[in-house]
Short mmCIF file of C-alpha atoms in Angstrom, two decimals:
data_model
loop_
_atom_site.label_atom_id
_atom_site.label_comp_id
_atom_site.label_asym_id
_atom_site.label_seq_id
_atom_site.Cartn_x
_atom_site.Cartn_y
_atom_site.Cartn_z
CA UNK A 1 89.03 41.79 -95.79
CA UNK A 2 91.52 43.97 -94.45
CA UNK A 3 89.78 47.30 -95.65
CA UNK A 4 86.67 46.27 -93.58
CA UNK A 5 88.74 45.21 -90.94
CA UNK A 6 90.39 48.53 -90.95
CA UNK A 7 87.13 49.98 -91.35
CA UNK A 8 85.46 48.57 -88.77
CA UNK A 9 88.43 49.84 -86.04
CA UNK A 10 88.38 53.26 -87.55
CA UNK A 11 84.14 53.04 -86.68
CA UNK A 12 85.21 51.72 -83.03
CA UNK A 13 87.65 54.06 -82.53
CA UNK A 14 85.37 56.99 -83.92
CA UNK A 15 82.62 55.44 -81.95
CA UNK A 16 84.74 55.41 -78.53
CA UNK A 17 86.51 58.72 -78.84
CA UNK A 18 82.86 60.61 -80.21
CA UNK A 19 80.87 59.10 -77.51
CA UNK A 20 83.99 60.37 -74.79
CA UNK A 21 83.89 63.94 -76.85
CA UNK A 22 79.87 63.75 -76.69
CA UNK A 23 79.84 63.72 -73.01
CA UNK A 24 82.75 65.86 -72.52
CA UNK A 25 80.95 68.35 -74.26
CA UNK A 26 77.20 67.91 -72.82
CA UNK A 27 79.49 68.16 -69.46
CA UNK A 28 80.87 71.18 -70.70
CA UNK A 29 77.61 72.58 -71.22
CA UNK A 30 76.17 71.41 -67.91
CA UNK A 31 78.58 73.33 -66.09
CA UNK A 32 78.56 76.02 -67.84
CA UNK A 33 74.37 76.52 -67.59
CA UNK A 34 75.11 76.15 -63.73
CA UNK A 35 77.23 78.92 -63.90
CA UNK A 36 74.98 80.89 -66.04
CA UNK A 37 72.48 80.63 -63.87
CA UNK A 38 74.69 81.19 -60.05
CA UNK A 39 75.71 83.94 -62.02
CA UNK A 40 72.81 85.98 -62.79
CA UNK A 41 71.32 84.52 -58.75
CA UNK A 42 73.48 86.46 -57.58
CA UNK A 43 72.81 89.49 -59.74
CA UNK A 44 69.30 89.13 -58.69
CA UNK A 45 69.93 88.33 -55.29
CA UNK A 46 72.05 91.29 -55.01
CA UNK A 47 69.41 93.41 -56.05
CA UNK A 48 66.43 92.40 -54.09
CA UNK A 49 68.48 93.17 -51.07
CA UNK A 50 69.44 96.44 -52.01
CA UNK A 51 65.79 96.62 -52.61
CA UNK A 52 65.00 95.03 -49.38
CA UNK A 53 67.09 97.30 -47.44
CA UNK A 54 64.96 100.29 -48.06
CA UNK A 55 61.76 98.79 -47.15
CA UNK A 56 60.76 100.88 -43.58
CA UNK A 57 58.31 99.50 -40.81
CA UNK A 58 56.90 101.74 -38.75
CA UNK A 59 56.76 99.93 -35.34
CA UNK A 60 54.06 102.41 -33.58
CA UNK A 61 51.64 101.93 -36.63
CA UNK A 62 52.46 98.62 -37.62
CA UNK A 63 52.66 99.76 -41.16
CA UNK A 64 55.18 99.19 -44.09
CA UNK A 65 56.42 101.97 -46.04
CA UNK A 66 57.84 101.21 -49.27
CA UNK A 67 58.38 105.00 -51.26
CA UNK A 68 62.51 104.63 -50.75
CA UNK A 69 62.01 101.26 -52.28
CA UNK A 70 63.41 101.06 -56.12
CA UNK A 71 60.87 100.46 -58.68
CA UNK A 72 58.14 100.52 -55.94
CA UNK A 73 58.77 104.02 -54.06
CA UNK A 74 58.32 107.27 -55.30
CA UNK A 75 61.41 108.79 -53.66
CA UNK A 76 63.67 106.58 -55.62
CA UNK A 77 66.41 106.82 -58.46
CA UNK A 78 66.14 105.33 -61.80
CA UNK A 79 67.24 101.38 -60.92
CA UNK A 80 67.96 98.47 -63.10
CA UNK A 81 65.88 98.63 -65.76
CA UNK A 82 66.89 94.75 -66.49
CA UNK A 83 64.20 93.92 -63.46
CA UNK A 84 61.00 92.75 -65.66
CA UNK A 85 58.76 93.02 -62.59
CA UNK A 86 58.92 93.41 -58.57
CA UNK A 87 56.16 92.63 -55.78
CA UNK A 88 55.28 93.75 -52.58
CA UNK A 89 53.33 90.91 -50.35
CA UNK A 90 52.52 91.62 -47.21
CA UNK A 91 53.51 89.80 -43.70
CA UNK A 92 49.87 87.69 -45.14
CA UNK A 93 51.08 87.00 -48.39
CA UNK A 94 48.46 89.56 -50.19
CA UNK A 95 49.81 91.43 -52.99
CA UNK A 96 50.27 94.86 -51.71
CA UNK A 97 52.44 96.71 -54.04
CA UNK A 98 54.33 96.06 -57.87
CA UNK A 99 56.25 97.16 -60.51
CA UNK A 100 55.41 95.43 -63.81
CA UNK A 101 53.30 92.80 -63.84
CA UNK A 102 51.18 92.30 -61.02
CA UNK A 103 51.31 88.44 -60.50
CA UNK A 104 49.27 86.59 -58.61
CA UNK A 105 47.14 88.24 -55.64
CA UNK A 106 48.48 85.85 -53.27
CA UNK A 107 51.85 84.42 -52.70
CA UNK A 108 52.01 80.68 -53.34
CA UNK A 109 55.60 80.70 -54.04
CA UNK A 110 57.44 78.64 -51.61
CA UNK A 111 60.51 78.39 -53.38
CA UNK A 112 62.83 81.42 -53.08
CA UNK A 113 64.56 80.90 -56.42
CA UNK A 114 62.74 79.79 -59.54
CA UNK A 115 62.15 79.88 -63.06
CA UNK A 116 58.99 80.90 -65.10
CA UNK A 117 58.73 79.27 -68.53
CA UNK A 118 55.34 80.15 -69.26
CA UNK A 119 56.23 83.31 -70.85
CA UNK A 120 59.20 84.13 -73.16
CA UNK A 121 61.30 85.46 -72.51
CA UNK A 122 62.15 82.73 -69.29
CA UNK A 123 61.96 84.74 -65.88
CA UNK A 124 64.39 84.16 -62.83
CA UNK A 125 62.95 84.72 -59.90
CA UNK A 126 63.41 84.90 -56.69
CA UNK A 127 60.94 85.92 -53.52
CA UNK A 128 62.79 87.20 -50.75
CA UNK A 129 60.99 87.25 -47.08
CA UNK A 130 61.91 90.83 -44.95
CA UNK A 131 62.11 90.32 -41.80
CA UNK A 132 62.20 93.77 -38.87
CA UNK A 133 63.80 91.93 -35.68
CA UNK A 134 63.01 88.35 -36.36
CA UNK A 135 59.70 89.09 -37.26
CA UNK A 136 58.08 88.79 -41.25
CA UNK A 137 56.96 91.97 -42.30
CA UNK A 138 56.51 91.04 -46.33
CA UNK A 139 57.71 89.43 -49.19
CA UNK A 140 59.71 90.69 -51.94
CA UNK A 141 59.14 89.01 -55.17
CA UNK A 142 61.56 90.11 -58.11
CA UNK A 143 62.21 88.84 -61.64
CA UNK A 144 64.73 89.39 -64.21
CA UNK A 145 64.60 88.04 -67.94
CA UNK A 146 67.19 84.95 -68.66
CA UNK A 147 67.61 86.78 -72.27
CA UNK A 148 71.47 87.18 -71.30
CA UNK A 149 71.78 83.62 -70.19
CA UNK A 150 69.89 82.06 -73.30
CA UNK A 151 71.78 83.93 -75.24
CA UNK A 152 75.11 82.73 -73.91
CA UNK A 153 74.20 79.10 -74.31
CA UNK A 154 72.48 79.62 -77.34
CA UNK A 155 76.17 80.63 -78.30
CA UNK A 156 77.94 78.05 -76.72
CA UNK A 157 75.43 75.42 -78.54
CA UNK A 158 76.17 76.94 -81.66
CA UNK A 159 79.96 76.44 -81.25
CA UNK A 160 79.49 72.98 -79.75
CA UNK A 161 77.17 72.36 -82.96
CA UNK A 162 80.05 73.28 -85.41
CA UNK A 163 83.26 72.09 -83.04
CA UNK A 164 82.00 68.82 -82.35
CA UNK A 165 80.76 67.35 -85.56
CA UNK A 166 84.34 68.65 -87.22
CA UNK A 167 85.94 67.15 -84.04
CA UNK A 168 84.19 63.80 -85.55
CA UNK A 169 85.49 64.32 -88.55
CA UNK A 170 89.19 64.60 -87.66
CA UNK A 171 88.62 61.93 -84.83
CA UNK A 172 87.06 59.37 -87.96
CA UNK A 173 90.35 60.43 -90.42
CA UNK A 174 92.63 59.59 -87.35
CA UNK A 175 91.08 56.65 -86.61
CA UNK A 176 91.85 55.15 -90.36
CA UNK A 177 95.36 56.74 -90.36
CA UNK A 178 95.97 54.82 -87.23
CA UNK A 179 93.96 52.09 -88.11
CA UNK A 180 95.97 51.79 -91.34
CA UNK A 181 99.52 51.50 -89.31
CA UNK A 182 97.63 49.15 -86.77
CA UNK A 183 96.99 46.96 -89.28
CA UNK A 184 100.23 46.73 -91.22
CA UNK A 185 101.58 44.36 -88.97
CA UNK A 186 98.40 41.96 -89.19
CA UNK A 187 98.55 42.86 -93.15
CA UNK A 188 102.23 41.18 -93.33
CA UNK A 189 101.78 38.52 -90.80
CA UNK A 190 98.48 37.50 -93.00
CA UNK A 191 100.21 37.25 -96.34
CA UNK A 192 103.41 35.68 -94.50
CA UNK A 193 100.62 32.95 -93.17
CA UNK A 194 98.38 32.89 -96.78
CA UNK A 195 102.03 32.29 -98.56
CA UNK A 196 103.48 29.43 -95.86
CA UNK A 197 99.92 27.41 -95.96
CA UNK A 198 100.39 28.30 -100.02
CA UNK A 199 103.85 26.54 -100.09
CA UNK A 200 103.05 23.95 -97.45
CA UNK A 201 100.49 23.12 -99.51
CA UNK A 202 102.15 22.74 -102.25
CA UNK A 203 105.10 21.33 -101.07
CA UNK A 204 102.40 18.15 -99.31
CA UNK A 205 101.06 17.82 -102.80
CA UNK A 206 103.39 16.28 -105.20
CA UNK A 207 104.69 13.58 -102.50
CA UNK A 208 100.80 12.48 -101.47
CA UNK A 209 100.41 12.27 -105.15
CA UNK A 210 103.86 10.25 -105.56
CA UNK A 211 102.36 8.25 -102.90
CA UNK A 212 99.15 7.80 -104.07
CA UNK A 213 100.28 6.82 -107.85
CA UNK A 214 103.14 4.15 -105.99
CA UNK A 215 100.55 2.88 -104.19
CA UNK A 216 97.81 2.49 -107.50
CA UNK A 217 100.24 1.11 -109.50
CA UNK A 218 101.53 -1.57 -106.75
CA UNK A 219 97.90 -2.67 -106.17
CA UNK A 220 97.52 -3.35 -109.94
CA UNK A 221 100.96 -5.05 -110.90
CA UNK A 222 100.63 -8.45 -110.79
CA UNK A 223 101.47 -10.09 -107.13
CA UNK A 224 103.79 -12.60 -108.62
CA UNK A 225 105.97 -9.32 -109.61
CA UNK A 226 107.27 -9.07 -105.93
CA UNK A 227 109.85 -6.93 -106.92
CA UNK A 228 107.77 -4.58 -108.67
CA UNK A 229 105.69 -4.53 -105.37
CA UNK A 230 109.00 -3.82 -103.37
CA UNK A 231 110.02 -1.39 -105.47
CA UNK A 232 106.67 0.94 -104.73
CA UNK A 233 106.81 -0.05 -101.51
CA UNK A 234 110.27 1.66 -100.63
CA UNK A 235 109.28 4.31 -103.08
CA UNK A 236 106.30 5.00 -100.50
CA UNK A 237 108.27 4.62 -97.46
CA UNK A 238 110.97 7.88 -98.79
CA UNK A 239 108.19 9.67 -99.68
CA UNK A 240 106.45 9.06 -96.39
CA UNK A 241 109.57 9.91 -94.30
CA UNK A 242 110.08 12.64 -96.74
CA UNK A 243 106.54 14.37 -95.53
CA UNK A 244 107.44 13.30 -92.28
CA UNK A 245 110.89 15.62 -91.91
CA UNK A 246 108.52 18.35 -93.66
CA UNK A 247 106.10 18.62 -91.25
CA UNK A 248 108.46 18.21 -88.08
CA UNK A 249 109.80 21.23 -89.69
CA UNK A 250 107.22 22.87 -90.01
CA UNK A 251 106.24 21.74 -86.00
CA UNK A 252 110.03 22.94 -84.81
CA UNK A 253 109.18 26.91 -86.71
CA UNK A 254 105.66 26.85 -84.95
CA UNK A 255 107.20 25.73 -81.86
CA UNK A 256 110.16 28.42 -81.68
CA UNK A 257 108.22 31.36 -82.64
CA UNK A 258 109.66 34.25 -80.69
CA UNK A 259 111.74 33.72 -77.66
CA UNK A 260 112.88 31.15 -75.70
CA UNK A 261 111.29 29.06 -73.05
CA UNK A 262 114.37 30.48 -70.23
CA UNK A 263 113.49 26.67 -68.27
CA UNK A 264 115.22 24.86 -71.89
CA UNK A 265 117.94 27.12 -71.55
CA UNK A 266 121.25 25.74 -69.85
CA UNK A 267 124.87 27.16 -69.61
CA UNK A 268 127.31 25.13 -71.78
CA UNK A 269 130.27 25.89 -73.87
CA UNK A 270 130.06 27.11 -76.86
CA UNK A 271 133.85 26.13 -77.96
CA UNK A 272 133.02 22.41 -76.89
CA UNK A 273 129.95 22.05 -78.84
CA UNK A 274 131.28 23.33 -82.38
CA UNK A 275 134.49 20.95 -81.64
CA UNK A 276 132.45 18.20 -81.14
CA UNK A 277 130.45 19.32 -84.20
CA UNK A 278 133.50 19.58 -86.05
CA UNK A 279 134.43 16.20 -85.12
CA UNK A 280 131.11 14.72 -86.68
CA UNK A 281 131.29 16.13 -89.91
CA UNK A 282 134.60 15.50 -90.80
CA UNK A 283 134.59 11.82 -91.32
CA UNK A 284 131.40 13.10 -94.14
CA UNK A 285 133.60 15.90 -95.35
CA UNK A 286 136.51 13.29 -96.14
CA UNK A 287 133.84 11.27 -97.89
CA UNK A 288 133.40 13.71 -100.39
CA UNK A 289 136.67 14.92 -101.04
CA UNK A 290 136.31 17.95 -98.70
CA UNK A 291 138.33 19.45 -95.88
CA UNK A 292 137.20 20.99 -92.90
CA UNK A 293 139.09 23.85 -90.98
CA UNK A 294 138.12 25.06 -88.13
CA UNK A 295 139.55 27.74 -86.01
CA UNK A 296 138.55 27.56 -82.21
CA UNK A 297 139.85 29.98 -79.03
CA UNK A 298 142.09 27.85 -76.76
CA UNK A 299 139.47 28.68 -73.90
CA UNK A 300 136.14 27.77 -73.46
CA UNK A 301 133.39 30.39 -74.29
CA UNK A 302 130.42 29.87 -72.10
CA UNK A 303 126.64 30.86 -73.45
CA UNK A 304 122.69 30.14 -72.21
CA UNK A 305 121.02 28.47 -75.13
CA UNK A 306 119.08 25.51 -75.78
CA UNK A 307 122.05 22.60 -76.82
CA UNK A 308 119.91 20.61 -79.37
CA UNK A 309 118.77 23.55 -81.11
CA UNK A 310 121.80 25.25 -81.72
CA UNK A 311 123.34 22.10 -82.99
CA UNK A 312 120.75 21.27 -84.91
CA UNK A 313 121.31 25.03 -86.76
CA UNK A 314 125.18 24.85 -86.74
CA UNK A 315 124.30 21.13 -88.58
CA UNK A 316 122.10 22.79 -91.17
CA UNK A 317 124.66 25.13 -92.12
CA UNK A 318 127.42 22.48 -92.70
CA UNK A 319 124.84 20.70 -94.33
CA UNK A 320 124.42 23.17 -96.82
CA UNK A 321 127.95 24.18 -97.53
CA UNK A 322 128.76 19.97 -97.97
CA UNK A 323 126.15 19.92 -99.99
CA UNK A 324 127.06 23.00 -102.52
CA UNK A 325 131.00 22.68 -102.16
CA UNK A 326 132.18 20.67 -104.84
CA UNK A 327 134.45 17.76 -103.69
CA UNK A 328 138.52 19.21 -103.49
CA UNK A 329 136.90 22.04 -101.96
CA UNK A 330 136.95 23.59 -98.63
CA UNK A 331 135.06 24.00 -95.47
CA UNK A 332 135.54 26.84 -92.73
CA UNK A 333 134.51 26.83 -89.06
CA UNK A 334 135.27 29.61 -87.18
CA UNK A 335 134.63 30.87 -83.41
CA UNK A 336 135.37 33.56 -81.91
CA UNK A 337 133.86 36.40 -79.40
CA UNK A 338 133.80 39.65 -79.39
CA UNK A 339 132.81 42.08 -76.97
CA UNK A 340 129.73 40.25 -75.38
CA UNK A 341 128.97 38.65 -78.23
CA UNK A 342 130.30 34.92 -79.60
CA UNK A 343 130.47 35.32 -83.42
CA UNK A 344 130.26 31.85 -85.33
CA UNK A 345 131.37 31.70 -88.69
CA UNK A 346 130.53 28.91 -91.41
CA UNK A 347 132.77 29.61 -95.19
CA UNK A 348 132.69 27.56 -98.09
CA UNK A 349 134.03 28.04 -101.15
CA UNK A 350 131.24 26.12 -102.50
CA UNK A 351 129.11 27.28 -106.02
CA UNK A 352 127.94 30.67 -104.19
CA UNK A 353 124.52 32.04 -103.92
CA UNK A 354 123.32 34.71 -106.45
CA UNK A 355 122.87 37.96 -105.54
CA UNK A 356 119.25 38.27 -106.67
CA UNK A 357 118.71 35.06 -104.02
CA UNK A 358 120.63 36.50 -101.03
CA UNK A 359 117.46 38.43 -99.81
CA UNK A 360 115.19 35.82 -99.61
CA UNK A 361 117.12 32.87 -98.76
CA UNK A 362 115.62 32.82 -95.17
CA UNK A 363 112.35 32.82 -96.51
CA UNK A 364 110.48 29.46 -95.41
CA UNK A 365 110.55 27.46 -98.61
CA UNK A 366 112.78 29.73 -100.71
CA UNK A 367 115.36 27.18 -103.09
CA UNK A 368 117.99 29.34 -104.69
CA UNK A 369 117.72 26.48 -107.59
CA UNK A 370 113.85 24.64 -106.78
CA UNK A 371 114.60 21.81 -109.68
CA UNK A 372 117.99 20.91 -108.04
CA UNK A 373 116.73 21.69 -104.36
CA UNK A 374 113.55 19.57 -105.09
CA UNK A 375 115.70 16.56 -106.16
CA UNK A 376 118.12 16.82 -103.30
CA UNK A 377 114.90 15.91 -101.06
CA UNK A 378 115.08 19.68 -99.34
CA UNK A 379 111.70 22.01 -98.66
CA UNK A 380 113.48 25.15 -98.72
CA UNK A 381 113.12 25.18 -94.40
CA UNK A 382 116.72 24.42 -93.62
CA UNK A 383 117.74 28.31 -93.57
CA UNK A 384 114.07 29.38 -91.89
CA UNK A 385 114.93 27.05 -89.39
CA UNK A 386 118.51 28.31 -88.62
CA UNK A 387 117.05 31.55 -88.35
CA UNK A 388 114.51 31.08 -86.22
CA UNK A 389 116.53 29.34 -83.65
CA UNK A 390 119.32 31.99 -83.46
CA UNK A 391 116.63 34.88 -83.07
CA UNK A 392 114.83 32.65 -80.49
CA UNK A 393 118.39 32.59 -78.65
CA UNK A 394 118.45 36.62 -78.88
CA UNK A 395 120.86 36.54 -81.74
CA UNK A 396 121.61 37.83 -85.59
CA UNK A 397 122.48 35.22 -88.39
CA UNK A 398 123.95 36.96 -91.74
CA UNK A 399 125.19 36.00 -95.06
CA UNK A 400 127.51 37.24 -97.77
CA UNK A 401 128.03 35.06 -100.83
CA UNK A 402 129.61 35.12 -104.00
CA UNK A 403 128.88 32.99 -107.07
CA UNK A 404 131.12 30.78 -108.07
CA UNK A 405 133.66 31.91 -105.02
CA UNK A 406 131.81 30.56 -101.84
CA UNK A 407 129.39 31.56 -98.92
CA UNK A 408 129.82 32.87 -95.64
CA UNK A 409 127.49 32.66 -93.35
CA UNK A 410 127.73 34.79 -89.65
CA UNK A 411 125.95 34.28 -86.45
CA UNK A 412 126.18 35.93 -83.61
CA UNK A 413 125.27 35.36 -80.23
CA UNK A 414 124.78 37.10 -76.47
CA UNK A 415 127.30 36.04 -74.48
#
């Protein structure tokens, strides 16, 4: 999927940036036949006048005389030998004199710049009226091959005909190079999405199947058994709220992706919320033989986040270390800032998480021990979650553990 993905860009791209190099280079060679062309105008231009120049009238006699005239006179030096033909009309447009080929015994021209294509090679020409005081005495018709000219495009097609096609080639093998890195990110958010709807999945099954057998076997125990009945029914309802806490999980990671919504967030104080935190948990910790420490600044320590959220992450964290600290043990809670940041710290000296584990513990449905976490009723989101909500307040979250010794967990936040 992704290679024709990637292949289909790389054809987009090669499409866009060939069709852009295409034009550029039928530009290219528009402008440069234009100034093919203007060039050798003026080269022919420049010579009919020089021819035109020499062409006497005789005002007495009425009578054109043409012998200083190049290529037509007699009294003239060798010219341009470039000129393929030149033509004397008179003031009547009858041909009257020529060099070359004759033409056409009357002028029909009435363009002064042309070109011939009925004979190879192609002829510019141009017909050039002389006038003695504002009046027409003739026409000078002159024509030079365009053998230089075809040449030079014939030249420039030839390098456009090798340039552009190996142009296309490097344009194609960028376009998958970049392609490739343009797709990396879509190649890891794909897998990240094939393996949460794998685990969700998964994770849905076995309590709709719990469910489903409770509810089987409650429908065929006899209804005189009521507590047999009760039994599935309770059964059903944990299961039920079970799924239900999975997929408000899942809801509160969809919900949080990225940053933010800066209308939830609200200035409170940090030190106030992770004392009254503190207070919560350690009537539980006391339950189960634990102490909790916790080590506060005497002043407040004011942040922008999203109160319910960053409770709810703080929570998780205890969660887990009175959950893995075995009762006698001991709970840290630490606050502190530095620089602009507030840095939070959770310890336990709890059963530790292996090192093999550490990477992937904020993983969305990662269990360190799945048998054990699967028991305890937990999906492996508690961590994802954390995560997710101190990112989505612009912060880090860290851990360093070590088996058997305790965990440590480290957020920090923008102050």
């Amino acid at each position: 999927m992704f290679n024709r993905s990637r292949s289909k860009l790389t054809r987009w791209f090669t499409f866009s940036m060939g069709g852009i190099l295409i034009i550029f280079a039928a530009i290219l060679y528009y402008v440069e036949t234009l100034e093919e062309v203007e060039k050798l105008d003026r080269l022919l231009y420049r010579k009919t006048r020089v021819m035109a120049t020499n062409v006497k009238y005789e005002l007495i006699t009425k009578t054109v005389n043409l012998e200083n005239v190049p290529l037509l006179g007699n009294n003239t030096r060798i010219f341009d030998t470039e000129i393929t033909y030149a033509r004397w009309y008179n003031s009547q447009k009858q041909l009257k004199q020529f060099f070359g080929s004759p033409g056409t015994e009357l002028l029909t021209v009435n363009h002064d710049l042309e070109t011939i294509k009925s004979s190879l090679p192609w002829i510019r020409q141009i017909t050039l009226p002389v006038y003695e005081k504002q009046v027409p005495i003739g026409y000078l018709q002159v024509g030079i091959p365009l053998t230089s000219t075809q040449q030079n495009l014939a030249e420039l097609r030839l390098v456009l005909a090798i340039t552009v096609p190996i142009s296309l080639g490097f344009i194609g093998y960028t376009g998958w190079i970049l392609a490739g890195i343009a797709m990396q990110p879509i190649h890891q958010a794909y897998n990240k999405l094939q393996r949460f709807t794998a685990d969700a999945s998964h994770e849905l099954r076995a309590p709709l199947a719990a469910i489903l057998t409770n509810a089987q076997v409650g429908l065929i125990t006899p209804v005189k058994d009521g507590s047999g009945q009760l039994l599935r029914l309770e059964k059903i309802t944990q299961l039920v709220e079970s799924i239900s806490i999975l997929v408000s999980n899942l809801l509160l990671l969809d919900r949080y992706e990225g940053k933010l919504n800066p209308q939830s967030l609200q200035k409170l104080d940090l030190t106030y919320l992770l004392q009254q935190i503190a207070d919560d948990y350690e009537f539980l910790a006391q339950e189960q033989g634990l102490e909790i420490i916790y080590d506060f600044p005497s002043q407040s320590l004011p942040i922008v986040a999203e109160p319910s959220l960053l409770t709810q992450a703080i929570t998780n964290l205890l969660n887990n270390a009175l959950k893995y600290t075995a009762t006698g043990g001991r709970i840290k809670l630490f606050l502190a800032r530095k620089s602009q940041q507030a840095i939070i710290k959770i310890a336990d000296n709890g059963i530790g998480i292996p090192d093999a584990d550490l990477p992937h513990i904020f993983e969305r449905f990662y269990r360190v021990n799945s048998d054990r976490s699967r028991d305890s009723g937990s999906f492996g989101l508690g961590l994802a979650i954390v995560q997710q909500i101190i990112e989505a307040h612009g912060g880090e979250i860290t851990v360093a553990s070590e088996l058997g010794v305790g965990t440590i967990f480290t957020i920090k936040l923008p102050v």
